[in-house]
Every structure is written in C-alpha cells, then in structure tokens.
Short mmCIF file of C-alpha atoms in Angstrom, two decimals:
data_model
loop_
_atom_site.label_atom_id
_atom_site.label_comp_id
_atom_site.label_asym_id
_atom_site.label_seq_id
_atom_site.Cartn_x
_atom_site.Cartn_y
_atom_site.Cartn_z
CA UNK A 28 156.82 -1.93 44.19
CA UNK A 29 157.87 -5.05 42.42
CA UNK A 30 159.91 -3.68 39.02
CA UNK A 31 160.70 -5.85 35.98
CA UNK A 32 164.20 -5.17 34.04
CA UNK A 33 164.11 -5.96 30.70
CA UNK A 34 166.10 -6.91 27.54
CA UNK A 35 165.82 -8.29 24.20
CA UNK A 36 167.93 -9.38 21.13
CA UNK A 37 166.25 -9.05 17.40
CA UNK A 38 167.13 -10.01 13.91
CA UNK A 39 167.38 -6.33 13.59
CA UNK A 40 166.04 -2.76 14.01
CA UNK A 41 162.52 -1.51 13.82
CA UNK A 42 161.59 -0.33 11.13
CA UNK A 43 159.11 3.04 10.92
CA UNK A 44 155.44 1.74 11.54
CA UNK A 45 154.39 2.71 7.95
CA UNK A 46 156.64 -0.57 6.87
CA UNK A 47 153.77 -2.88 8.66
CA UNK A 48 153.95 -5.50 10.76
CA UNK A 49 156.00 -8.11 8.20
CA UNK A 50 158.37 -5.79 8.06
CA UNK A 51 159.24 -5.66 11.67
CA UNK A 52 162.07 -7.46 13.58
CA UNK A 53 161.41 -10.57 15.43
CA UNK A 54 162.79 -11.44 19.02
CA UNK A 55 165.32 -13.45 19.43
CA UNK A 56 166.21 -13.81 23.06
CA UNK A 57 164.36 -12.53 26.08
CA UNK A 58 165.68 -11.94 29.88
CA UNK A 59 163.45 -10.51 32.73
CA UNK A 60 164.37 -9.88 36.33
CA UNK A 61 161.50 -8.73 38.86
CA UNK A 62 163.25 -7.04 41.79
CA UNK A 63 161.80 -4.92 44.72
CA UNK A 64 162.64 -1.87 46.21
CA UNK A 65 165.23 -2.82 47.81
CA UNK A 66 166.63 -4.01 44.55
CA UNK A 67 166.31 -7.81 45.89
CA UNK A 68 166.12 -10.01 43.09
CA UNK A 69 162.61 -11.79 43.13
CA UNK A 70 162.76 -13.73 39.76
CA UNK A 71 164.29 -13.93 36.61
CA UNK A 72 162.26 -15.10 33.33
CA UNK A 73 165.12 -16.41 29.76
CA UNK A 74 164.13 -17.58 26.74
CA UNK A 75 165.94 -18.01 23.47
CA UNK A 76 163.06 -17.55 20.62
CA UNK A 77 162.74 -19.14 17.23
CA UNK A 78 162.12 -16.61 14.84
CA UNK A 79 160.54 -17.48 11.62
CA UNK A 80 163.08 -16.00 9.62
CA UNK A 81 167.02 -16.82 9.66
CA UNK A 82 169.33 -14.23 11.72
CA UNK A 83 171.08 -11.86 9.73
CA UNK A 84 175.04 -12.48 10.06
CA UNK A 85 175.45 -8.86 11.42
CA UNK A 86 172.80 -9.98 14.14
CA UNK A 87 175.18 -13.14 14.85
CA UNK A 88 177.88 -10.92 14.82
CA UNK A 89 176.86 -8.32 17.56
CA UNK A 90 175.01 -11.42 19.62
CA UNK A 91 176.32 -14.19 19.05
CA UNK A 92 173.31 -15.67 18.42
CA UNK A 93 173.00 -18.21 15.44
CA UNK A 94 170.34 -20.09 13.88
CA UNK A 95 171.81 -23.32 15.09
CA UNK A 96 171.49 -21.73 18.73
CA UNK A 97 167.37 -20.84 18.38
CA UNK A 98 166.58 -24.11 15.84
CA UNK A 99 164.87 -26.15 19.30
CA UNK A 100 163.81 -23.21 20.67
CA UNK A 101 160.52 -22.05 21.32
CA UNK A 102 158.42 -19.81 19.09
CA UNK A 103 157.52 -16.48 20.84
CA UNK A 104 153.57 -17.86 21.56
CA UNK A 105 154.76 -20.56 23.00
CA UNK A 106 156.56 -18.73 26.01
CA UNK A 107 153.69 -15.84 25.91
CA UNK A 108 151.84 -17.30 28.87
CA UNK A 109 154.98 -17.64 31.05
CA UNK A 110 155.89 -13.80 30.29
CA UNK A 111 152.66 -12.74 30.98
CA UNK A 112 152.31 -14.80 34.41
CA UNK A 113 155.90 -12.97 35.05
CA UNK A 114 154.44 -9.54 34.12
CA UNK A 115 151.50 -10.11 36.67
CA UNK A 116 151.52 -7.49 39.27
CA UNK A 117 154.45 -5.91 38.58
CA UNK A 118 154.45 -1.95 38.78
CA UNK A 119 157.70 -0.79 36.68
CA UNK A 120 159.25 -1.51 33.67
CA UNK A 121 162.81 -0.66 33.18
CA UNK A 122 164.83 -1.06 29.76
CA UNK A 123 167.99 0.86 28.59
CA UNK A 124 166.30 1.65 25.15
CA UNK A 125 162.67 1.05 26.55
CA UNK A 126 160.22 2.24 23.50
CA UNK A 127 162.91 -0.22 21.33
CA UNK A 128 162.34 -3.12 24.06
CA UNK A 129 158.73 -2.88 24.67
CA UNK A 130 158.13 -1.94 20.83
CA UNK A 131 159.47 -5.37 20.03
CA UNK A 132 157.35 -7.26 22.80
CA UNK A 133 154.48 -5.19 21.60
CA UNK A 134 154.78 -6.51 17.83
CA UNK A 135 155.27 -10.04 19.23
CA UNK A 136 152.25 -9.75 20.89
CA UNK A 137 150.55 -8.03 17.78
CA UNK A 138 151.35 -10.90 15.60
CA UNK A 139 149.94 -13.21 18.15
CA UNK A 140 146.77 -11.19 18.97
CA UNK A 141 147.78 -11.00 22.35
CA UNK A 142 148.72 -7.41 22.89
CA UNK A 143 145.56 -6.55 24.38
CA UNK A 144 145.84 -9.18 27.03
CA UNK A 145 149.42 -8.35 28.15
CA UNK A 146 149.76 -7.28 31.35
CA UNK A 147 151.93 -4.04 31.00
CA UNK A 148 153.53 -2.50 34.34
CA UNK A 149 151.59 0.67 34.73
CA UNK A 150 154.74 2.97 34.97
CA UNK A 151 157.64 2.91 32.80
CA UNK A 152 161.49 4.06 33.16
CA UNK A 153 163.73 4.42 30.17
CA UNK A 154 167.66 4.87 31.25
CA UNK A 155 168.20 6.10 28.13
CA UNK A 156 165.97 9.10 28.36
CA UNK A 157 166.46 9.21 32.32
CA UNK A 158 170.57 10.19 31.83
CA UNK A 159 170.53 12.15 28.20
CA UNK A 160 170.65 15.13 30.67
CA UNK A 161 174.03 14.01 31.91
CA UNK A 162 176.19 14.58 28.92
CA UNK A 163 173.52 16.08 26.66
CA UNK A 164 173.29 12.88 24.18
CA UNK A 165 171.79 9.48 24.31
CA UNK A 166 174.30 7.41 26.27
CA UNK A 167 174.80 3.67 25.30
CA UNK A 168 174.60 1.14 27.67
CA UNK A 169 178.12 0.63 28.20
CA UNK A 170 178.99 3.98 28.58
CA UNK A 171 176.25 4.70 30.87
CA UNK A 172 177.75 2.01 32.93
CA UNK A 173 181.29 3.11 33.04
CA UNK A 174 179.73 6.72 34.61
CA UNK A 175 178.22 4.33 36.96
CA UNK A 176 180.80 1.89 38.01
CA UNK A 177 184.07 3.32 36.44
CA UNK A 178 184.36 0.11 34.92
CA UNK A 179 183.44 -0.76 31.32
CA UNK A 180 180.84 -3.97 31.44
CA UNK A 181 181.25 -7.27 30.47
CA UNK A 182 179.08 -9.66 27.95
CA UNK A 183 177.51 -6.58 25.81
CA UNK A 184 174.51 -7.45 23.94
CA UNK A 185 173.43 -11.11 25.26
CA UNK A 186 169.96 -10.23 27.12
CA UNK A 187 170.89 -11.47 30.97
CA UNK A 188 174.60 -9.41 30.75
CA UNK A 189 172.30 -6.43 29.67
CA UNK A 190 169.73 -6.42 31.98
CA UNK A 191 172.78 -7.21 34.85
CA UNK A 192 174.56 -4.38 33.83
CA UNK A 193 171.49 -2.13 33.40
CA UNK A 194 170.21 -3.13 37.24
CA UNK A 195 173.59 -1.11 38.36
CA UNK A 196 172.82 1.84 36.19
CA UNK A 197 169.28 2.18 37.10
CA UNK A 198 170.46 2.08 40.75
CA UNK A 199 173.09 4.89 40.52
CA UNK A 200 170.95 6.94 38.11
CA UNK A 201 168.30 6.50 41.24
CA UNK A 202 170.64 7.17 43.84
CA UNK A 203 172.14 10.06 41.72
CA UNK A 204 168.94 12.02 41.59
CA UNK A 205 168.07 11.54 45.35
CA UNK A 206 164.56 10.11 44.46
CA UNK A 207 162.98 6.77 43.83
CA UNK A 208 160.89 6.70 40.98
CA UNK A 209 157.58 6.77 42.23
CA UNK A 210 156.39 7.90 45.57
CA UNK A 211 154.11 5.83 47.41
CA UNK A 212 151.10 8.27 47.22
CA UNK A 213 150.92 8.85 43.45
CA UNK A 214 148.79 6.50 42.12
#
C-alpha cells in the first residue's frame, strides 16, 4: 500500500466554515512523500505557492516564509495537476494535524473547482488523533517526536522537516501498537 505523508504551511488558521471560502487561509508551501510498506521512500512532490494575499509577519515568523520567497512561485492551479498525478493510486494519507492539512488542500481545490476531481487516498491516518491516548491531550509534533526518538526535532514548521520528522512518528506510533494500519483483506 503506497502511503502519501503530508504537510503544508498557510498564511494562517482556518477559520470556522460559516466565515466562507474568502475567509479561509491560503497555502503557502506544500511537501509530499509517497512511501510503501516498508516505509521505502517512492517519491517526494515540493512546491512553494503564491498566495494572492501577502503573508502575515507572524506567518514569516513561525516559517520563515516571506513574500519575497513565494513572489516567482507558482499559484496553487498551476501545480494542481502535478499533485494530483502524485495522489494517483495512492491508498493512505498521513498528516500530523490531518483534517487541518487536507482542509487546506480541500479549499485550494474548492477555489479552483477542482475538489471533485482530486484523487483522495481512500483511508486516512491522523497522528494527532492516533497518540491523544498516550498522554490524554493532543500532542504537537515535536513532542510527539521526542516520545518517539528521545530527541527533540530539527527545522519545525518548514513542510519537508515536518513531514521527515512525522515519517518517524508514524513509524513508532505503528510499531507501538503492534499493527499496521490496514490489513490486507479490508477493503
């Protein structure tokens, strides 16, 4: 089962859906690994995006991520093809925050009319929700990977470091449990 990690970077934080879709966040960086199984690495998909509004200084602060940075960037529809191709038979999504993550493709896609067409992984894993039974609260990413490694990570909130550090907590949280995360026989 091939199984896409995911991350993204926003000019902020959703918003409740009552607010509308002009109210929402826009993307601001992308990064996509497909491994297998084995946790092989298959392929990796980056993209900084061009939003059409500046990034908030708070945004820059946390990311890194300036305006200068994204100014020859692409536009989110003008990498949708290449994320969908990447999305194309791939059984598993995995984010740290994955209703945040896949929220924020979703209203990318909304704005381009494309949400229909994406080809979503049929099952979906959440690390977030997958290890709130460990300490009873919603673990950030960092902490999740100091359980993990015994090692705080490096890089926090730039899209590849994310998804990097999130590949070794989806592993132990995996190994931890003694399962994988679907059996071969449910579909």
């Amino acid at each position: 089962m091939n199984k896409i990690i995911l991350d993204t970077e926003t000019t902020g934080m959703l918003k409740p859906s009552v607010n509308g879709l002009l109210a929402q966040p826009h993307m601001i960086e992308i990064f996509c690994c497909k491994i297998d199984d084995e946790f092989n690495l298959i392929d990796e998909f980056y993209s900084l995006i061009k939003p059409p509004i500046p990034i908030p200084k708070l945004i820059t602060k946390i990311t890194g991520i300036d305006d200068e940075m994204v100014k020859d960037a692409p536009s989110f529809i003008k990498i949708y093809l290449s994320l969908a191709e990447f999305f194309q038979d791939t059984d598993v999504m995995v984010a740290h925050n994955l209703s945040f993550d896949r929220d924020i493709v979703a209203n990318e896609l909304k704005r381009i009319d494309k949400l229909l067409n994406f080809p979503w992984p049929i099952h979906h894993y959440c690390t977030v929700e997958e290890s709130i039974h460990i300490k009873g609260y919603r673990l950030k990413l960092a902490q999740l990977h100091k359980m993990a490694t015994g090692n705080m990570p490096v890089g926090m909130h730039r899209a590849k470091d994310d998804v990097y550090t999130l590949i070794k907590c989806y592993h132990w949280l995996l190994e931890r449990e003694g399962w994988t995360i679907f059996d071969e026989d449910e579909d």
